[in-house]
């Protein structure tokens, strides 16, 4: 059976900071999500499953302008703060936009989260830790 947005929203409701992200990924794997792309401009996400299944969420917030010039080092600083639970999701999205992140891709097969600029250049990639 294919996953639904309602199930994904329920899993996402448990996420309060970046520190909760690894558990969220595990929940999505349990639902059958193989990969997803989140677009910083408005927060919509494309979720991908088996057999070319995909669903798209609605936008989450008012449109953000993505910087034309990316700043990898500043972005990595913001990301580390977010992963430590020092910023909430809306703050992280604003910081991502100002440092030129257009989207991030979470690949459940590779267990990676990759961040891309407007030209689809990979700005940063991290291995997603598996929670205890």
Short mmCIF file of C-alpha atoms in Angstrom, two decimals:
data_model
loop_
_atom_site.label_atom_id
_atom_site.label_comp_id
_atom_site.label_asym_id
_atom_site.label_seq_id
_atom_site.Cartn_x
_atom_site.Cartn_y
_atom_site.Cartn_z
CA UNK A 1 0.00 0.00 0.00
CA UNK A 2 1.26 3.49 -0.88
CA UNK A 3 1.90 6.09 1.79
CA UNK A 4 -0.32 9.16 2.15
CA UNK A 5 0.38 12.77 3.08
CA UNK A 6 -1.62 12.32 6.28
CA UNK A 7 0.85 9.66 7.46
CA UNK A 8 3.82 11.84 6.57
CA UNK A 9 2.31 14.84 8.40
CA UNK A 10 1.81 12.68 11.48
CA UNK A 11 5.47 11.61 11.41
CA UNK A 12 6.60 15.21 10.82
CA UNK A 13 4.54 16.48 13.77
CA UNK A 14 7.05 14.79 16.09
CA UNK A 15 9.92 16.88 14.71
CA UNK A 16 10.64 19.96 16.80
CA UNK A 17 14.31 20.59 15.89
CA UNK A 18 17.01 19.20 13.64
CA UNK A 19 17.96 16.82 16.44
CA UNK A 20 14.68 14.93 15.75
CA UNK A 21 15.48 14.43 12.06
CA UNK A 22 17.00 10.91 12.21
CA UNK A 23 13.87 9.53 13.91
CA UNK A 24 11.68 11.24 11.31
CA UNK A 25 13.65 9.53 8.52
CA UNK A 26 13.16 6.16 10.21
CA UNK A 27 9.40 6.83 10.41
CA UNK A 28 9.30 7.64 6.69
CA UNK A 29 11.23 4.49 5.82
CA UNK A 30 8.60 2.56 7.75
CA UNK A 31 5.91 4.17 5.56
CA UNK A 32 7.72 3.18 2.35
CA UNK A 33 9.24 6.53 1.40
CA UNK A 34 12.42 5.98 -0.64
CA UNK A 35 13.44 9.60 -1.22
CA UNK A 36 12.13 13.11 -0.91
CA UNK A 37 13.00 16.59 -2.17
CA UNK A 38 12.10 19.63 -0.05
CA UNK A 39 12.09 23.00 -1.80
CA UNK A 40 13.17 25.90 0.40
CA UNK A 41 11.29 28.54 -1.63
CA UNK A 42 7.92 27.54 -0.14
CA UNK A 43 8.48 24.32 1.81
CA UNK A 44 6.66 21.95 -0.54
CA UNK A 45 8.05 18.42 -0.71
CA UNK A 46 7.95 15.66 -3.32
CA UNK A 47 7.94 12.20 -1.75
CA UNK A 48 8.93 9.17 -3.82
CA UNK A 49 8.10 5.50 -3.24
CA UNK A 50 8.25 2.22 -5.13
CA UNK A 51 7.04 1.84 -8.73
CA UNK A 52 7.39 5.56 -9.56
CA UNK A 53 4.85 6.48 -6.86
CA UNK A 54 5.06 10.10 -5.78
CA UNK A 55 3.02 12.65 -3.91
CA UNK A 56 3.54 16.37 -3.38
CA UNK A 57 2.79 18.31 -0.23
CA UNK A 58 1.38 21.81 -0.26
CA UNK A 59 3.54 24.82 0.40
CA UNK A 60 4.30 25.32 4.08
CA UNK A 61 4.97 29.07 4.21
CA UNK A 62 5.09 32.30 2.21
CA UNK A 63 7.59 32.32 -0.61
CA UNK A 64 11.24 32.88 0.31
CA UNK A 65 13.80 34.34 -2.07
CA UNK A 66 16.73 31.98 -2.60
CA UNK A 67 20.09 33.77 -2.81
CA UNK A 68 21.70 33.55 -6.25
CA UNK A 69 25.15 33.12 -4.75
CA UNK A 70 25.56 30.23 -2.34
CA UNK A 71 27.59 30.42 0.86
CA UNK A 72 28.55 26.85 1.75
CA UNK A 73 30.47 27.66 4.92
CA UNK A 74 27.77 29.85 6.43
CA UNK A 75 25.16 27.24 5.48
CA UNK A 76 27.15 24.48 7.23
CA UNK A 77 27.33 26.65 10.36
CA UNK A 78 23.54 27.12 10.30
CA UNK A 79 23.02 23.41 9.67
CA UNK A 80 25.17 22.40 12.66
CA UNK A 81 23.23 24.78 14.90
CA UNK A 82 19.95 23.32 13.64
CA UNK A 83 21.15 19.74 14.15
CA UNK A 84 22.04 20.62 17.75
CA UNK A 85 18.48 21.79 18.32
CA UNK A 86 19.41 25.48 18.51
CA UNK A 87 17.02 26.62 15.76
CA UNK A 88 13.50 25.67 14.74
CA UNK A 89 12.49 24.59 11.24
CA UNK A 90 11.24 28.01 10.00
CA UNK A 91 14.49 29.65 11.09
CA UNK A 92 16.52 26.96 9.35
CA UNK A 93 14.51 27.43 6.13
CA UNK A 94 15.16 31.20 6.17
CA UNK A 95 18.86 30.59 6.81
CA UNK A 96 18.98 28.04 3.99
CA UNK A 97 17.39 30.53 1.58
CA UNK A 98 19.81 33.31 2.51
CA UNK A 99 22.79 31.01 1.93
CA UNK A 100 21.53 29.88 -1.50
CA UNK A 101 20.04 26.45 -0.75
CA UNK A 102 17.24 25.72 -3.23
CA UNK A 103 16.38 22.22 -2.01
CA UNK A 104 17.52 19.25 -0.04
CA UNK A 105 17.18 15.64 -1.03
CA UNK A 106 16.90 12.86 1.51
CA UNK A 107 17.74 9.45 0.06
CA UNK A 108 16.61 6.62 2.33
CA UNK A 109 18.57 4.01 0.34
CA UNK A 110 21.88 5.85 0.68
CA UNK A 111 20.91 7.37 4.07
CA UNK A 112 22.11 10.78 2.91
CA UNK A 113 20.78 14.32 3.01
CA UNK A 114 22.16 16.47 0.20
CA UNK A 115 21.73 20.23 -0.18
CA UNK A 116 21.66 21.89 -3.62
CA UNK A 117 21.86 25.44 -4.95
CA UNK A 118 19.82 26.96 -7.78
CA UNK A 119 22.14 25.46 -10.41
CA UNK A 120 21.71 21.99 -8.85
CA UNK A 121 25.28 22.00 -7.56
CA UNK A 122 25.67 19.92 -4.42
CA UNK A 123 26.59 22.32 -1.61
CA UNK A 124 26.83 19.75 1.16
CA UNK A 125 25.98 16.14 1.92
CA UNK A 126 25.69 14.32 5.20
CA UNK A 127 25.14 10.74 6.26
CA UNK A 128 21.94 10.45 8.28
CA UNK A 129 22.69 8.87 11.65
CA UNK A 130 20.62 5.85 12.62
CA UNK A 131 18.94 6.48 15.98
CA UNK A 132 19.57 4.10 18.87
#
